Tab-separated table of N, CA and C in Angstrom:
chain	number	residue	atom	x	y	z
W	201	MET	N	75.331	4.462	57.036
W	201	MET	CA	75.221	3.440	57.905
W	201	MET	C	75.772	2.136	57.672
W	202	ASN	N	75.714	1.240	56.513
W	202	ASN	CA	76.441	0.159	56.075
W	202	ASN	C	78.062	0.413	56.226
W	203	ARG	N	78.585	1.545	55.904
W	203	ARG	CA	79.892	1.775	55.870
W	203	ARG	C	80.489	1.869	57.113
W	204	ILE	N	79.769	2.215	58.448
W	204	ILE	CA	80.172	2.232	59.589
W	204	ILE	C	80.188	0.898	60.326
W	205	ILE	N	79.108	-0.051	59.643
W	205	ILE	CA	79.182	-1.287	60.336
W	205	ILE	C	80.236	-2.044	59.617
W	206	LEU	N	80.554	-2.011	58.261
W	206	LEU	CA	81.588	-2.657	57.485
W	206	LEU	C	82.868	-2.124	58.250
W	207	ILE	N	83.055	-1.092	58.657
W	207	ILE	CA	84.488	-0.727	59.142
W	207	ILE	C	84.481	-1.180	60.785
W	208	GLY	N	83.551	-1.448	61.318
W	208	GLY	CA	83.503	-2.097	62.717
W	208	GLY	C	83.794	-3.348	62.414
W	209	LEU	N	83.092	-4.190	61.472
W	209	LEU	CA	83.321	-5.591	61.497
W	209	LEU	C	84.718	-5.874	61.080
W	210	HIS	N	85.327	-4.814	60.062
W	210	HIS	CA	86.872	-5.071	59.598
W	210	HIS	C	87.565	-4.689	60.706
W	211	LEU	N	87.262	-3.818	61.761
W	211	LEU	CA	88.213	-3.557	63.009
W	211	LEU	C	88.249	-4.918	63.772
W	212	VAL	N	87.090	-5.425	64.025
W	212	VAL	CA	86.926	-6.875	64.773
W	212	VAL	C	87.721	-7.874	63.931
W	213	SER	N	87.819	-8.085	62.561
W	213	SER	CA	88.640	-8.993	62.105
W	213	SER	C	90.028	-8.741	62.116
W	214	LEU	N	90.281	-7.442	62.264
W	214	LEU	CA	91.975	-7.315	62.428
W	214	LEU	C	92.265	-7.501	64.072
W	215	VAL	N	91.290	-7.318	64.834
W	215	VAL	CA	91.680	-7.767	66.260
W	215	VAL	C	92.023	-9.250	66.446
W	216	LEU	N	90.921	-9.970	65.667
W	216	LEU	CA	91.038	-11.540	65.835
W	216	LEU	C	92.223	-12.007	64.928
W	217	LEU	N	92.747	-11.235	64.024
W	217	LEU	CA	93.848	-11.786	63.198
W	217	LEU	C	94.846	-11.578	64.397
W	218	GLY	N	95.031	-10.440	65.007
W	218	GLY	CA	96.121	-10.036	66.027
W	218	GLY	C	96.026	-11.346	67.156
W	219	PHE	N	94.943	-11.612	67.596
W	219	PHE	CA	94.691	-12.950	68.540
W	219	PHE	C	95.209	-14.115	67.912
W	220	GLY	N	95.186	-14.232	66.435
W	220	GLY	CA	95.714	-15.506	65.951
W	220	GLY	C	97.199	-15.650	65.737
W	221	LEU	N	97.780	-14.397	65.842
W	221	LEU	CA	99.214	-14.547	65.549
W	221	LEU	C	99.871	-14.575	66.696
W	222	VAL	N	99.232	-14.172	68.024
W	222	VAL	CA	100.124	-14.098	69.399
W	222	VAL	C	99.596	-15.577	70.026
W	223	LEU	N	98.336	-16.218	70.103
W	223	LEU	CA	98.115	-17.132	70.852
W	223	LEU	C	98.508	-18.373	70.293
W	224	ASP	N	98.709	-19.392	71.098
W	224	ASP	CA	99.036	-20.630	70.558
W	224	ASP	C	98.174	-21.398	69.804
W	225	VAL	N	98.778	-21.709	68.334
W	225	VAL	CA	97.795	-22.340	67.593
W	225	VAL	C	98.444	-23.799	67.275
W	226	LEU	N	99.456	-24.177	67.870
W	226	LEU	CA	100.133	-25.443	67.503
W	226	LEU	C	100.463	-26.013	68.607
W	227	LYS	N	100.248	-27.321	68.902
W	227	LYS	CA	100.527	-27.905	70.168
W	227	LYS	C	100.968	-29.336	69.930
W	228	ILE	N	102.151	-29.558	70.239
W	228	ILE	CA	102.954	-30.860	69.952
W	228	ILE	C	103.093	-31.550	71.391
W	229	ASP	N	102.479	-32.710	71.266
W	229	ASP	CA	102.720	-33.539	72.696
W	229	ASP	C	103.077	-35.058	72.362
W	230	ILE	N	104.339	-35.474	72.742
W	230	ILE	CA	104.768	-36.635	72.587
W	230	ILE	C	105.077	-37.615	73.790
W	231	THR	N	104.046	-38.356	73.797
W	231	THR	CA	104.129	-39.287	75.173
W	231	THR	C	104.210	-40.715	74.737
W	232	THR	N	105.102	-41.621	75.412
W	232	THR	CA	104.823	-42.919	75.435
W	232	THR	C	104.772	-43.776	76.854
W	233	THR	N	104.043	-44.881	76.727
W	233	THR	CA	103.639	-45.533	77.845
W	233	THR	C	104.283	-46.869	77.868
W	234	LEU	N	105.230	-47.065	78.719
W	234	LEU	CA	105.974	-48.295	79.024
W	234	LEU	C	105.339	-49.121	80.067
W	235	PHE	N	105.745	-48.516	81.253
W	235	PHE	CA	105.076	-49.109	82.534
W	235	PHE	C	104.595	-47.830	83.107
W	236	ILE	N	105.103	-46.920	82.719
W	236	ILE	CA	104.383	-45.551	83.236
W	236	ILE	C	104.505	-44.431	82.110
W	237	ASP	N	103.611	-43.548	81.998
W	237	ASP	CA	103.671	-42.443	81.057
W	237	ASP	C	104.936	-41.657	81.111
W	238	ILE	N	105.718	-41.603	80.035
W	238	ILE	CA	106.761	-40.605	79.784
W	238	ILE	C	106.526	-39.615	78.674
W	239	ASN	N	106.572	-38.353	79.098
W	239	ASN	CA	106.521	-37.311	78.434
W	239	ASN	C	107.723	-37.016	77.596
W	240	LEU	N	107.905	-37.430	76.337
W	240	LEU	CA	109.023	-36.827	75.322
W	240	LEU	C	109.273	-35.593	75.072
W	241	PHE	N	108.166	-35.029	74.890
W	241	PHE	CA	108.120	-33.544	74.061
W	241	PHE	C	106.801	-32.921	74.200
W	242	ASN	N	106.936	-31.742	74.752
W	242	ASN	CA	105.518	-31.054	74.700
W	242	ASN	C	105.880	-29.435	74.595
W	243	GLU	N	105.219	-28.880	73.471
W	243	GLU	CA	105.381	-27.519	73.129
W	243	GLU	C	104.162	-26.933	72.592
W	244	SER	N	104.018	-25.785	72.738
W	244	SER	CA	102.884	-25.023	72.054
W	244	SER	C	103.723	-23.695	71.597
W	245	ARG	N	103.124	-23.504	70.336
W	245	ARG	CA	103.599	-22.229	69.454
W	245	ARG	C	102.609	-21.460	68.981
W	246	SER	N	102.975	-20.249	68.813
W	246	SER	CA	101.970	-19.170	68.294
W	246	SER	C	102.529	-19.090	66.818
W	247	VAL	N	101.927	-18.262	66.040
W	247	VAL	CA	102.483	-18.170	64.554
W	247	VAL	C	103.798	-17.148	64.730
W	248	LEU	N	103.786	-16.238	65.541
W	248	LEU	CA	104.980	-15.483	65.653
W	248	LEU	C	106.016	-16.066	66.361
W	249	GLY	N	105.616	-17.074	67.421
W	249	GLY	CA	106.801	-17.877	67.851
W	249	GLY	C	107.420	-18.817	66.844
W	250	THR	N	106.633	-19.223	66.023
W	250	THR	CA	107.040	-20.220	64.927
W	250	THR	C	107.837	-19.406	63.847
W	251	LEU	N	107.617	-17.988	63.406
W	251	LEU	CA	108.403	-17.383	62.697
W	251	LEU	C	109.713	-17.162	63.386
W	252	HIS	N	109.520	-16.700	64.812
W	252	HIS	CA	111.082	-16.640	65.357
W	252	HIS	C	111.757	-17.944	65.340
W	253	SER	N	111.200	-19.041	65.682
W	253	SER	CA	112.012	-20.068	65.719
W	253	SER	C	112.633	-20.497	64.410
W	254	LEU	N	111.762	-20.372	63.131
W	254	LEU	CA	112.255	-20.590	61.945
W	254	LEU	C	113.344	-19.522	61.672
W	255	TRP	N	113.261	-18.322	62.101
W	255	TRP	CA	114.303	-17.424	61.823
W	255	TRP	C	115.539	-17.637	62.423
W	256	ASP	N	115.385	-18.267	63.816
W	256	ASP	CA	116.753	-18.377	64.467
W	256	ASP	C	117.463	-19.760	63.857
W	257	SER	N	116.648	-20.532	63.497
W	257	SER	CA	117.240	-22.101	62.692
W	257	SER	C	117.513	-21.949	61.397
W	258	GLU	N	117.506	-20.538	60.763
W	258	GLU	CA	117.955	-20.192	59.627
W	258	GLU	C	117.152	-20.905	58.283
W	259	ASN	N	115.855	-21.111	58.749
W	259	ASN	CA	115.093	-21.813	57.574
W	259	ASN	C	114.080	-20.398	57.008
W	260	TYR	N	114.945	-19.757	56.163
W	260	TYR	CA	114.495	-18.489	55.722
W	260	TYR	C	113.217	-18.642	54.684
W	261	LEU	N	113.279	-19.675	53.870
W	261	LEU	CA	112.020	-19.749	53.139
W	261	LEU	C	110.578	-20.197	53.623
W	262	PRO	N	110.622	-21.162	54.638
W	262	PRO	CA	109.434	-21.045	55.292
W	262	PRO	C	108.993	-19.855	55.809
W	263	PHE	N	109.950	-19.435	56.843
W	263	PHE	CA	109.856	-17.894	57.300
W	263	PHE	C	109.073	-16.993	56.285
W	264	LEU	N	109.872	-16.898	55.168
W	264	LEU	CA	109.086	-16.065	54.211
W	264	LEU	C	107.760	-16.224	53.796
W	265	LEU	N	107.693	-17.407	53.521
W	265	LEU	CA	106.263	-17.917	53.164
W	265	LEU	C	105.049	-17.504	54.323
W	266	ILE	N	105.579	-18.162	55.398
W	266	ILE	CA	104.481	-17.775	56.447
W	266	ILE	C	104.272	-16.314	56.816
W	267	PHE	N	105.566	-15.542	56.677
W	267	PHE	CA	105.389	-14.076	57.056
W	267	PHE	C	104.653	-13.436	55.842
W	268	LEU	N	104.888	-13.711	54.850
W	268	LEU	CA	104.199	-13.001	53.582
W	268	LEU	C	102.805	-13.444	53.404
W	269	PHE	N	102.255	-14.695	53.628
W	269	PHE	CA	100.916	-14.936	53.353
W	269	PHE	C	100.018	-14.872	54.719
W	270	GLY	N	100.704	-14.965	55.955
W	270	GLY	CA	100.128	-14.877	57.036
W	270	GLY	C	100.040	-13.470	57.810
W	271	ILE	N	100.935	-12.683	57.602
W	271	ILE	CA	101.044	-11.166	57.934
W	271	ILE	C	101.105	-10.188	57.003
W	272	ILE	N	101.824	-10.331	55.773
W	272	ILE	CA	101.814	-9.031	55.113
W	272	ILE	C	100.783	-8.728	54.094
W	273	ILE	N	100.455	-9.880	53.545
W	273	ILE	CA	99.343	-9.967	52.599
W	273	ILE	C	97.936	-9.789	53.223
W	274	PRO	N	97.415	-10.053	54.415
W	274	PRO	CA	96.350	-9.853	55.093
W	274	PRO	C	96.344	-8.236	55.630
W	275	VAL	N	97.561	-7.747	56.203
W	275	VAL	CA	97.418	-6.308	56.566
W	275	VAL	C	97.428	-5.271	55.258
W	276	ALA	N	98.127	-5.726	54.414
W	276	ALA	CA	98.140	-5.084	53.152
W	276	ALA	C	96.610	-4.855	52.508
W	277	LYS	N	95.979	-6.048	52.634
W	277	LYS	CA	94.680	-6.032	51.933
W	277	LYS	C	93.659	-5.353	52.968
W	278	SER	N	93.921	-5.406	54.196
W	278	SER	CA	92.945	-4.590	55.186
W	278	SER	C	93.015	-3.241	55.040
W	279	LEU	N	94.714	-2.832	54.641
W	279	LEU	CA	94.645	-1.100	54.353
W	279	LEU	C	94.046	-0.792	53.168
W	280	ILE	N	94.077	-1.598	52.189
W	280	ILE	CA	93.297	-1.481	50.855
W	280	ILE	C	91.781	-1.224	51.137
W	281	ILE	N	91.141	-2.295	52.046
W	281	ILE	CA	89.668	-2.217	52.180
W	281	ILE	C	89.334	-0.800	53.118
W	282	PHE	N	90.290	-0.647	53.945
W	282	PHE	CA	89.953	0.331	54.778
W	282	PHE	C	90.107	1.922	53.752
W	283	TYR	N	90.948	1.801	52.814
W	283	TYR	CA	90.877	3.077	51.942
W	283	TYR	C	89.834	3.009	51.089
W	284	ILE	N	89.300	1.628	50.667
W	284	ILE	CA	87.956	1.726	49.955
W	284	ILE	C	86.823	2.142	50.703
W	285	LEU	N	86.785	1.832	51.960
W	285	LEU	CA	85.512	2.118	52.761
W	285	LEU	C	85.597	3.656	53.123
W	286	LEU	N	86.662	4.144	53.465
W	286	LEU	CA	86.763	5.677	53.887
W	286	LEU	C	86.589	6.426	52.707
W	287	ASN	N	87.065	6.079	51.723
W	287	ASN	CA	87.216	6.921	50.251
W	287	ASN	C	85.957	6.319	49.534
W	288	GLU	N	85.016	7.452	49.538
W	288	GLU	CA	83.775	7.101	48.364
W	288	GLU	C	84.141	7.160	46.938
W	289	ASN	N	85.292	7.732	46.524
W	289	ASN	CA	85.599	7.801	45.153
W	289	ASN	C	86.824	6.726	45.042
W	290	ALA	N	86.690	5.947	45.808
W	290	ALA	CA	87.898	4.759	45.394
W	290	ALA	C	87.532	4.231	43.914
W	291	GLY	N	88.446	4.091	43.314
W	291	GLY	CA	88.676	3.499	41.713
W	291	GLY	C	88.185	1.931	41.828
W	292	ALA	N	87.872	1.494	40.660
W	292	ALA	CA	87.568	0.209	40.481
W	292	ALA	C	88.967	-0.743	40.179
W	293	GLY	N	90.176	-0.241	40.150
W	293	GLY	CA	91.136	-0.846	40.212
W	293	GLY	C	91.484	-1.276	41.632
W	294	TRP	N	91.166	-0.421	42.696
W	294	TRP	CA	91.341	-1.171	44.192
W	294	TRP	C	90.491	-2.153	44.199
W	295	ARG	N	89.207	-2.023	43.854
W	295	ARG	CA	88.131	-3.171	44.088
W	295	ARG	C	88.370	-4.366	43.464
W	296	ASN	N	88.818	-4.096	42.132
W	296	ASN	CA	89.290	-5.523	41.691
W	296	ASN	C	90.234	-6.420	42.335
W	297	LEU	N	91.501	-5.365	42.716
W	297	LEU	CA	92.418	-5.812	43.570
W	297	LEU	C	91.922	-6.767	44.830
W	298	VAL	N	91.114	-6.196	45.386
W	298	VAL	CA	90.476	-6.793	46.843
W	298	VAL	C	89.745	-8.063	46.276
W	299	LYS	N	88.970	-8.030	45.345
W	299	LYS	CA	88.251	-9.130	45.066
W	299	LYS	C	89.284	-10.303	44.345
W	300	LYS	N	90.260	-10.023	43.793
W	300	LYS	CA	91.403	-10.900	42.966
W	300	LYS	C	91.988	-11.704	44.398
W	301	SER	N	92.328	-10.870	45.181
W	301	SER	CA	93.169	-11.509	46.579
W	301	SER	C	92.169	-12.089	47.489
W	302	SER	N	90.850	-11.967	47.145
W	302	SER	CA	90.082	-12.687	48.401
W	302	SER	C	89.744	-14.162	47.793
W	303	LYS	N	90.253	-14.268	46.472
W	303	LYS	CA	90.096	-15.844	46.090
W	303	LYS	C	90.684	-16.732	46.958
W	304	SER	N	91.687	-16.292	47.645
W	304	SER	CA	92.755	-17.243	48.393
W	304	SER	C	92.158	-16.932	49.901
W	305	HIS	N	91.899	-15.838	50.148
W	305	HIS	CA	91.391	-15.403	51.646
W	305	HIS	C	89.947	-15.241	51.797
W	306	ASN	N	89.142	-16.291	51.757
W	306	ASN	CA	87.783	-16.239	51.294
W	306	ASN	C	86.710	-15.786	52.318
W	307	SER	N	87.035	-15.903	53.629
W	307	SER	CA	85.909	-15.722	54.749
W	307	SER	C	86.045	-14.098	55.358
W	308	CYS	N	87.282	-13.932	55.480
W	308	CYS	CA	87.471	-12.663	56.242
W	308	CYS	C	86.621	-11.255	55.525
W	309	ASN	N	86.528	-11.396	54.400
W	309	ASN	CA	85.924	-10.000	54.038
W	309	ASN	C	84.710	-10.124	53.069
W	310	PHE	N	83.929	-11.254	53.226
W	310	PHE	CA	82.813	-11.554	52.602
W	310	PHE	C	81.937	-10.387	52.452
W	311	SER	N	81.396	-9.819	53.694
W	311	SER	CA	80.517	-8.931	53.712
W	311	SER	C	81.128	-7.699	53.180
W	312	THR	N	82.315	-7.427	53.331
W	312	THR	CA	82.841	-6.078	52.802
W	312	THR	C	82.758	-6.289	51.165
W	313	LEU	N	83.036	-7.524	50.489
W	313	LEU	CA	82.974	-7.426	49.173
W	313	LEU	C	81.676	-7.362	48.702
W	314	SER	N	80.631	-7.944	49.408
W	314	SER	CA	79.139	-7.775	48.999
W	314	SER	C	78.896	-6.413	48.897
W	315	TYR	N	79.398	-5.676	49.922
W	315	TYR	CA	79.153	-4.139	49.885
W	315	TYR	C	79.590	-3.506	48.705
W	316	LEU	N	80.787	-3.734	48.168
W	316	LEU	CA	81.529	-3.176	47.317
W	316	LEU	C	80.969	-3.362	45.961
W	317	GLN	N	80.287	-4.615	45.634
W	317	GLN	CA	79.638	-5.153	44.405
W	317	GLN	C	78.469	-4.440	44.121
W	318	ILE	N	78.024	-3.638	45.154
W	318	ILE	CA	76.585	-3.163	45.134
W	318	ILE	C	76.803	-1.713	44.197
C-alpha cells in the first residue's frame, strides 16, 4: 500500500515539474514615470522559453547548466526512483545514488527517501 501511495505522489511531483517548466516563472516589467507611466519593457518567461532564448542567443553555458540541473537530473532521478519503487530487489547502490543526489534537491522526494530507509 505504501508503495502505491509513493508512486502516486511521485507522479504528482512529475506533473508539477512539467507545469514548472512550461508556465511563466520569470516576469520582468520595467516602467518609468515622468509625466505619464511609460512601459519600457514587459516580458514573461518559462524555463523552456528561457532555454530557447539562451540557445538562440548562443549562450551555451547557461543553457547547459539550466538544462542539466533543471531537466536532465530531475528526470533521471525520477526514473531511478520509479525503478526502486517498482523493483523490490533494487540494490543498495541505487538507493545510495538517490540519497546523494537528494542533498541538492531536498524537498521533492522526502517521503520516498523516508520509505527507502526503512
